[in-house]
mmCIF file of C-alpha atoms in Angstrom:
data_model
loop_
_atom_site.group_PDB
_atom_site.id
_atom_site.type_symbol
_atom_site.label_atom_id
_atom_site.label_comp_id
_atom_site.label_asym_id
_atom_site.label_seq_id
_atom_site.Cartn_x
_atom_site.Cartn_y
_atom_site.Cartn_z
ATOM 1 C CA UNK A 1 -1.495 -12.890 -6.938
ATOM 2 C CA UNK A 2 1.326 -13.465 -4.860
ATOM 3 C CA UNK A 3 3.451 -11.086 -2.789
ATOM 4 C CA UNK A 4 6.208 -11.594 -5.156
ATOM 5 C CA UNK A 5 4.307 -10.900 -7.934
ATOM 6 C CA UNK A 6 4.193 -6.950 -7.014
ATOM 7 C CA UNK A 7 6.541 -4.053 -7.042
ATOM 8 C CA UNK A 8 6.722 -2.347 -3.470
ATOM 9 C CA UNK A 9 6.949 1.058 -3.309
ATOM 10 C CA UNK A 10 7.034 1.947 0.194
ATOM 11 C CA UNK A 11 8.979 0.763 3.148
ATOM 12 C CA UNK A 12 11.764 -0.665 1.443
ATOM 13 C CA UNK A 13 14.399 1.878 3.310
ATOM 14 C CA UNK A 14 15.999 1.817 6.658
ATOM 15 C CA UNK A 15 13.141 1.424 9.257
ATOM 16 C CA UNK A 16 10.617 -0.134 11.115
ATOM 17 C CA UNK A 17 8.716 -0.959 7.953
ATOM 18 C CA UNK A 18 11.446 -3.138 6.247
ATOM 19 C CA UNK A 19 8.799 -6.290 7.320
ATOM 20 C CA UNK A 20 5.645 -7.240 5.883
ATOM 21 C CA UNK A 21 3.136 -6.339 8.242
ATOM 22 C CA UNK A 22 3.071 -2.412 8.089
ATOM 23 C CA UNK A 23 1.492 -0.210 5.907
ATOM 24 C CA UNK A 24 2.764 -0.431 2.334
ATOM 25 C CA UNK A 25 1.888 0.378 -1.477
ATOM 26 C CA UNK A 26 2.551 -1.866 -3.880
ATOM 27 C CA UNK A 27 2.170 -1.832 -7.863
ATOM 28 C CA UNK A 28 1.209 -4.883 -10.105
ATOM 29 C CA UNK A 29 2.283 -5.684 -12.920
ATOM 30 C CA UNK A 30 -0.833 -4.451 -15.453
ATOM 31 C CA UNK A 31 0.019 -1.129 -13.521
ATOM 32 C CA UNK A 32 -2.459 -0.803 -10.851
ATOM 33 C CA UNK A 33 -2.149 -0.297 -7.108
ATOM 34 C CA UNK A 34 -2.707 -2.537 -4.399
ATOM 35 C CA UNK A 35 -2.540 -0.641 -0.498
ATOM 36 C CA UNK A 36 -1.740 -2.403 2.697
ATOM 37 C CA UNK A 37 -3.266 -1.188 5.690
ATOM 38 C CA UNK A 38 -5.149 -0.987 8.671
ATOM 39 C CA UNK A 39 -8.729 -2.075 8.298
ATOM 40 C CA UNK A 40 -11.665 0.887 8.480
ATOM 41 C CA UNK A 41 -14.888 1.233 9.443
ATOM 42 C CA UNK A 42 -15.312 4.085 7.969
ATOM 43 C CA UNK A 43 -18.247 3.139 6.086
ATOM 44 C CA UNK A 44 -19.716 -0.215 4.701
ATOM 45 C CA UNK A 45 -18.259 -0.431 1.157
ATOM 46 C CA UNK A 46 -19.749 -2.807 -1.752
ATOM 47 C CA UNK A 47 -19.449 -6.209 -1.376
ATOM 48 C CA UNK A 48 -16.226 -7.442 -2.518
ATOM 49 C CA UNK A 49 -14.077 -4.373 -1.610
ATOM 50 C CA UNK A 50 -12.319 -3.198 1.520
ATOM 51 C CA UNK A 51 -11.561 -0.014 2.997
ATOM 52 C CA UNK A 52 -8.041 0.236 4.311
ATOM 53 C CA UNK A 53 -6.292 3.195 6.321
ATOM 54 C CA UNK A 54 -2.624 4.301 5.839
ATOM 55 C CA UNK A 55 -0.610 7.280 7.169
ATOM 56 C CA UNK A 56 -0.308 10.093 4.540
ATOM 57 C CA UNK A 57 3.686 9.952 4.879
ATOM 58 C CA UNK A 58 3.105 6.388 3.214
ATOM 59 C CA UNK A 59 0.975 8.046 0.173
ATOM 60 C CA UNK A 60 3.495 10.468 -0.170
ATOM 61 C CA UNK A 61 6.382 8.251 -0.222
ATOM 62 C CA UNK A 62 4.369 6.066 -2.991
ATOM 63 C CA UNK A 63 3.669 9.330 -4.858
ATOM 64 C CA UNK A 64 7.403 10.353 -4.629
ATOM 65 C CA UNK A 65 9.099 7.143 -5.569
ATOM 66 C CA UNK A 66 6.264 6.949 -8.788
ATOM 67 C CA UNK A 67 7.432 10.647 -9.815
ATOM 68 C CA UNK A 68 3.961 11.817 -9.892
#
């Protein structure tokens, strides 16, 4: 899926994350979400996922913008 393909819903204001490489949440088009973020090492999750860490002022601007 490309870039394009997805509805951003964060960082799309005024600010340092108008470019790609910040933290970000995006929607596709079937509905579900897709985060950008900082990789954690939290813990070791199942193979074939990814744990990624984003401030909570990004979650609540994806919340917000969602109307949830």
């Amino acid at each position: 899926m490309a870039r394009e393909e997805l509805t951003r819903l964060t960082g799309t204001g005024n600010g340092e994350c108008n470019q790609n490489d910040c933290p970000n949440v995006y929607r596709t088009a079937s509905g579900s979400i897709i985060v950008q973020g900082d990789l954690s090492a939290a813990f070791q999750p199942p193979e074939g996922e990814a744990l990624v860490e984003i401030p909570e002022a990004v979650l609540r601007e994806a919340v917000r913008v969602l109307g949830w």
